[in-house]
XYZ file of C-alpha atoms in Angstrom:
413
model
C -0.185 65.853 -231.696
C 0.562 63.222 -229.657
C -1.428 59.837 -229.420
C -1.651 58.106 -226.152
C 0.641 55.193 -226.914
C 3.435 58.111 -227.932
C 2.642 59.441 -224.368
C 3.112 56.370 -222.829
C 6.468 55.737 -224.588
C 7.782 58.978 -222.886
C 6.526 57.765 -219.992
C 8.695 55.157 -219.913
C 11.598 57.522 -221.291
C 11.454 59.977 -218.608
C 11.956 57.218 -215.690
C 14.565 55.445 -216.990
C 15.883 59.169 -217.152
C 15.600 59.735 -214.109
C 16.356 55.619 -212.797
C 17.847 56.934 -209.626
C 15.843 59.337 -207.864
C 11.995 56.002 -209.125
C 14.689 53.587 -207.565
C 14.431 55.410 -204.437
C 10.755 56.342 -204.145
C 9.772 52.830 -205.803
C 11.474 51.021 -202.948
C 9.270 53.289 -200.263
C 6.385 51.622 -201.451
C 7.568 48.317 -202.676
C 8.402 48.381 -197.891
C 4.846 49.244 -197.839
C 3.400 46.001 -199.710
C 6.035 43.804 -198.653
C 4.366 45.076 -195.051
C 0.977 43.972 -196.404
C 1.497 41.154 -198.977
C 4.470 39.867 -196.294
C 2.238 39.765 -192.867
C -0.780 38.721 -194.845
C 0.345 35.725 -196.861
C 2.591 34.329 -193.534
C -0.520 34.980 -191.573
C -2.618 32.436 -193.780
C 1.194 30.270 -194.087
C 0.758 29.978 -190.468
C -3.318 28.757 -190.943
C -2.721 26.512 -193.803
C 0.395 24.897 -191.405
C -2.474 24.745 -189.021
C -4.372 23.092 -190.901
C -2.392 20.190 -192.233
C -1.463 19.711 -188.610
C -4.635 19.363 -187.141
C -6.001 17.477 -190.716
C -3.901 14.612 -189.188
C -7.197 14.598 -186.670
C -9.289 13.514 -189.762
C -12.774 15.482 -191.023
C -14.329 12.927 -189.234
C -12.731 12.192 -185.543
C -12.551 14.480 -182.502
C -10.579 14.304 -179.456
C -11.256 14.677 -175.447
C -9.275 15.534 -172.831
C -8.729 16.941 -169.826
C -9.887 20.848 -169.098
C -6.885 23.380 -169.063
C -8.565 25.938 -167.678
C -9.832 25.629 -163.578
C -12.430 23.808 -162.542
C -12.751 26.771 -159.816
C -12.129 29.859 -159.367
C -9.241 30.877 -156.606
C -11.156 32.397 -153.661
C -10.832 33.215 -150.330
C -7.119 32.745 -150.673
C -7.527 29.060 -151.471
C -5.973 27.633 -154.560
C -8.246 26.899 -157.333
C -8.734 23.122 -158.163
C -7.017 21.879 -162.037
C -9.190 18.976 -163.818
C -7.718 15.510 -163.405
C -6.282 13.224 -165.934
C -8.013 11.175 -167.935
C -6.952 7.797 -166.727
C -6.017 4.558 -168.098
C -9.753 3.289 -166.731
C -12.308 5.950 -167.434
C -10.165 6.831 -171.249
C -10.693 2.310 -171.291
C -14.813 3.114 -169.953
C -15.290 5.517 -171.856
C -14.191 3.239 -175.196
C -16.485 -0.054 -174.308
C -19.182 2.040 -173.461
C -19.111 4.606 -176.391
C -22.434 3.148 -178.181
C -22.749 5.704 -181.012
C -21.554 4.593 -184.842
C -17.802 4.795 -184.756
C -14.933 3.891 -183.786
C -13.034 5.135 -180.268
C -8.964 5.138 -179.775
C -7.038 5.283 -176.262
C -3.214 6.312 -176.612
C -0.999 7.759 -174.143
C 2.377 9.929 -174.472
C 5.525 8.237 -172.841
C 8.124 10.724 -174.357
C 10.004 12.685 -176.857
C 13.783 11.470 -175.530
C 13.676 8.097 -176.193
C 17.220 6.641 -177.811
C 15.887 3.207 -179.876
C 19.263 1.179 -181.003
C 19.721 -1.551 -183.447
C 22.575 -3.280 -183.234
C 25.999 -0.632 -183.756
C 23.110 1.841 -184.893
C 21.061 4.197 -182.535
C 19.066 7.479 -183.000
C 19.216 10.428 -181.218
C 17.712 10.908 -178.442
C 15.247 12.973 -179.948
C 12.426 10.187 -181.074
C 8.587 10.893 -179.737
C 7.422 7.914 -178.251
C 3.869 6.842 -178.196
C 1.550 3.901 -176.677
C -1.543 3.621 -178.647
C -4.586 0.581 -179.338
C -5.285 -1.025 -182.567
C -7.236 2.119 -183.978
C -4.514 4.596 -183.270
C -3.460 4.461 -187.510
C -6.767 5.203 -188.628
C -8.228 7.766 -186.280
C -5.325 9.526 -186.787
C -4.676 9.349 -190.988
C -1.182 7.096 -190.505
C -0.700 4.543 -193.092
C 1.546 1.544 -192.930
C 4.590 1.530 -196.098
C 5.293 -1.918 -194.608
C 3.656 -4.762 -192.217
C 0.972 -4.562 -190.201
C -0.742 -2.938 -187.675
C -0.871 -4.267 -183.848
C -3.986 -6.386 -182.884
C -6.729 -6.019 -179.828
C -4.423 -8.712 -178.286
C -1.378 -7.311 -178.554
C -2.621 -3.918 -177.477
C -4.698 -4.653 -174.771
C -2.128 -7.423 -173.528
C 1.162 -5.089 -173.242
C 3.388 -6.528 -176.429
C 6.996 -5.880 -176.971
C 6.284 -4.750 -180.719
C 6.422 -1.573 -182.058
C 5.773 0.358 -185.607
C 8.300 2.653 -186.450
C 8.804 5.889 -188.134
C 10.985 6.779 -191.820
C 13.664 8.312 -190.284
C 14.065 5.180 -187.831
C 14.512 3.113 -190.869
C 16.731 5.642 -192.033
C 18.769 5.804 -189.449
C 18.938 1.811 -188.252
C 18.191 -0.143 -191.477
C 20.237 2.049 -194.167
C 16.521 3.272 -195.355
C 15.286 -0.298 -196.322
C 12.110 -0.405 -194.814
C 11.516 -4.063 -195.768
C 15.313 -4.764 -193.933
C 13.424 -3.559 -190.993
C 10.925 -5.646 -190.146
C 11.057 -8.244 -187.542
C 14.340 -7.087 -186.303
C 14.890 -6.032 -182.657
C 15.148 -2.801 -181.374
C 15.571 -1.246 -178.037
C 14.301 1.505 -176.493
C 14.765 1.702 -172.659
C 14.443 -1.052 -170.963
C 12.355 -2.711 -173.461
C 12.756 -4.492 -176.214
C 10.561 -4.577 -178.935
C 9.631 -6.166 -182.565
C 8.814 -4.114 -185.896
C 5.904 -5.159 -187.276
C 5.408 -2.401 -189.335
C 7.221 1.058 -190.747
C 4.442 3.909 -191.431
C 4.403 5.792 -193.978
C 6.490 9.014 -194.207
C 4.389 12.599 -193.410
C 7.111 14.915 -192.959
C 7.222 17.562 -190.604
C 4.743 20.274 -189.690
C 4.404 22.590 -186.684
C 7.816 21.820 -185.120
C 7.306 18.144 -184.642
C 8.754 15.434 -187.308
C 6.042 12.910 -187.445
C 8.836 10.328 -189.447
C 10.592 10.191 -186.151
C 7.945 8.246 -183.892
C 7.414 4.483 -182.955
C 4.297 2.948 -181.438
C 4.018 0.456 -179.294
C 1.589 -1.204 -177.604
C -0.592 0.522 -175.198
C -0.225 -1.812 -172.207
C 2.985 -1.551 -172.547
C 3.135 1.999 -172.784
C 1.244 2.152 -169.451
C 3.700 -0.480 -168.256
C 6.573 1.569 -168.108
C 5.595 4.927 -168.836
C 2.769 5.636 -167.300
C 2.006 7.243 -163.966
C -0.863 8.567 -161.310
C -0.758 11.835 -163.508
C -0.941 10.468 -166.198
C -3.294 11.486 -168.709
C -4.880 9.344 -171.641
C -5.680 10.698 -175.307
C -9.801 9.639 -176.254
C -9.959 10.356 -179.708
C -13.821 9.694 -181.709
C -14.032 8.542 -185.283
C -17.249 8.843 -186.791
C -18.458 7.382 -190.284
C -19.703 10.585 -191.551
C -19.193 14.085 -191.340
C -22.417 15.383 -190.520
C -22.421 13.015 -187.473
C -19.807 14.161 -185.759
C -21.657 17.248 -183.663
C -24.451 14.804 -182.499
C -21.579 12.237 -181.880
C -20.147 15.080 -179.971
C -22.892 15.861 -177.638
C -22.782 11.881 -177.341
C -19.071 11.862 -176.084
C -19.847 14.485 -173.686
C -22.865 12.873 -172.715
C -20.964 9.549 -171.549
C -17.776 11.315 -170.116
C -19.215 13.339 -167.594
C -21.082 9.724 -166.697
C -17.859 8.083 -166.875
C -15.930 10.811 -165.190
C -18.931 10.826 -162.110
C -19.786 14.685 -162.683
C -22.916 15.679 -160.028
C -25.447 17.739 -162.775
C -24.773 20.919 -161.110
C -20.679 20.229 -161.642
C -19.472 22.126 -165.081
C -17.397 20.008 -167.736
C -13.229 19.246 -166.330
C -12.873 17.353 -170.148
C -12.444 19.909 -173.656
C -13.533 18.017 -176.520
C -11.620 19.611 -179.479
C -12.589 19.265 -182.726
C -9.819 20.372 -185.582
C -12.654 22.377 -187.857
C -13.928 24.624 -185.353
C -10.152 25.359 -183.907
C -9.311 26.306 -186.791
C -12.606 28.870 -187.551
C -11.048 30.620 -184.197
C -7.752 30.953 -184.859
C -8.916 32.670 -188.269
C -11.251 34.821 -185.805
C -8.706 35.470 -183.331
C -6.137 36.884 -186.939
C -8.773 39.319 -188.078
C -6.931 41.666 -185.884
C -3.600 40.747 -186.825
C -4.760 41.122 -190.043
C -6.322 44.667 -190.061
C -2.604 45.503 -187.889
C -0.944 44.401 -190.952
C -3.160 47.144 -193.139
C -2.817 49.772 -191.009
C 0.437 49.359 -190.187
C 1.144 48.960 -194.936
C -0.918 51.867 -195.291
C 0.607 54.357 -193.174
C 3.828 53.357 -195.179
C 2.368 53.865 -198.318
C 0.877 57.202 -197.299
C 4.825 58.316 -196.385
C 5.750 56.671 -199.966
C 2.569 58.726 -202.136
C 3.090 61.793 -200.304
C 7.157 61.482 -201.749
C 6.452 60.021 -205.315
C 4.115 63.175 -205.272
C 7.128 65.119 -204.455
C 9.543 63.683 -207.237
C 6.752 64.278 -209.433
C 6.423 68.785 -208.540
C 10.456 68.448 -209.229
C 10.299 66.488 -211.678
C 7.553 68.762 -213.192
C 9.454 71.679 -212.497
C 12.971 70.515 -213.874
C 10.806 69.863 -217.495
C 8.998 72.657 -218.226
C 10.360 73.813 -220.800
C 10.417 70.377 -222.281
C 6.580 70.499 -221.620
C 7.105 73.919 -223.579
C 8.239 72.036 -226.770
C 5.967 69.129 -226.557
C 2.739 71.219 -226.844
C 4.142 73.185 -228.996
C 4.693 70.427 -231.352
C 0.788 69.535 -230.661
C 0.805 67.335 -227.504
C -3.220 68.653 -225.784
C -3.172 68.679 -222.126
C -5.402 65.087 -222.005
C -1.367 63.846 -223.647
C 0.586 65.432 -221.491
C -1.925 65.001 -218.081
C -1.758 60.878 -219.643
C 2.390 60.940 -219.884
C 3.235 62.713 -216.316
C -0.075 59.804 -214.818
C 1.594 56.542 -216.074
C 5.144 57.984 -215.194
C 3.882 58.341 -211.550
C 1.489 54.648 -212.491
C 4.759 53.259 -213.385
C 7.177 53.454 -210.229
C 4.389 52.988 -207.948
C 3.936 49.424 -209.967
C 7.393 49.212 -210.482
C 7.626 49.124 -206.472
C 5.004 47.288 -205.647
C 6.306 44.599 -207.223
C 9.580 43.964 -206.304
C 7.551 44.490 -202.937
C 5.295 41.671 -204.166
C 8.285 39.340 -203.942
C 9.926 40.251 -200.883
C 6.619 39.638 -199.479
C 5.583 36.567 -201.105
C 9.405 35.048 -199.738
C 8.661 36.550 -195.972
C 5.139 34.378 -196.533
C 7.339 31.434 -197.928
C 9.955 31.180 -195.359
C 7.004 31.266 -192.545
C 5.785 28.171 -193.922
C 9.251 26.405 -194.033
C 9.797 27.562 -190.609
C 6.197 25.861 -189.510
C 6.850 22.830 -191.664
C 3.619 24.054 -193.708
C 2.609 23.486 -197.574
C 2.854 27.264 -199.192
C 0.289 28.632 -201.445
C 0.428 31.415 -203.643
C -1.338 34.701 -202.005
C -2.919 35.322 -205.669
C -5.902 37.684 -203.427
C -2.946 39.713 -201.956
C -1.139 40.055 -204.744
C -4.410 41.397 -206.155
C -5.114 43.952 -203.707
C -1.265 44.404 -203.931
C -1.548 45.921 -207.470
C -4.904 47.504 -206.551
C -2.758 49.598 -204.067
C -0.073 49.978 -206.444
C -1.846 51.441 -209.437
C -3.707 54.613 -206.423
C -1.432 55.234 -204.591
C 0.283 55.824 -208.302
C -2.989 57.933 -209.829
C -3.256 59.620 -206.198
C 0.387 60.798 -206.103
C 0.315 61.722 -210.183
C -2.482 63.566 -210.369
C -1.600 67.337 -208.425
C 1.627 67.029 -210.501
C 0.394 65.796 -213.851
C -2.529 68.254 -214.076
C -0.335 70.994 -212.816
C 2.484 69.586 -215.855
C -0.604 69.669 -218.380
C -1.856 73.447 -217.354
C 1.560 74.899 -218.525
C 1.056 77.399 -220.734
C 3.423 76.525 -224.207
C 4.791 79.664 -224.497
C 5.680 80.598 -220.471
C 6.851 77.210 -220.612
C 9.339 77.701 -223.456
C 10.754 80.846 -221.961
C 11.788 79.023 -218.183
C 14.867 78.939 -217.539
């Protein structure tokens, strides 16, 4: 009489004996699992990348920017009025009047096509240039590797100073931050003395924070400011529990600064990184459901294919079934053997699919510049799914094999 261990051993032997057929079947399962694990992991990787990117603002901060949507609808053929940029005077008035516990930073985007030169060395014309005040580094989670920050006087009066990123140091000063200190660099028509070097932050969302140069806010306004320049306001509070109250206070103050009437809607928006990530997660629910639907359709096809293979196997091995039953194998032994065969093939396909899916997620993380997190949840779901597919696909063929009459089976040609 066969025990369960012997049934499982015979199942593995049967899979090895029909390896090519098993591989073809498991590859169908593998593609279904790859769709399941790969797309879900890619979505998670994208969310992690976005989280890493927005976390630069800090958990206790938010930004204020012009409203992207139109203030008034397009009616009777008239063109809708768009939100006006936040002017320098408005940003500075907000900064001066903000009295809630916390800090305010005002900054401006100058250009992303700056070329930085020092002596005979120069960078490619793809350096990000920003005009910032003395609070910018703290509220945007930047740290200094060398040197110092701007002072309030330097930011307000527009000194010709610069804080540079690590990539700039690598290209102009052979990667030595100390050699960059107090050296003169040229950007456009201006010459600046390097007073600080930023710690490396790497790339995030296709933006390299190490290819960045910061200059004092007033200097940036002098060279790059126009009537259409919108100044970025970042507000940081001392405690994360105060962020909602601070945002409400900032909304009221900004309405006052923008001279909005009581009946007028806000023509600016407040962005909190935690709320934005929550919104992104909500919007990916339908994508997740679509990925699961695609995977299930593929797996249904794979399950039908696996069942067909197992039925063919039962027919081909009818005489073998008769022999093992004649030697004392019970219906339970035969049922176990064929079920285990189906589950083995399904799990082998699952392993291949999981590997391909994880690689897909890793590729998305690399492209987006985010950190990769092993999707243990989706791996567990994939293994459970493969086990269920194997059970359902192998159940009917296994019952058919176990029900064979040993005498009739031995007569089978």
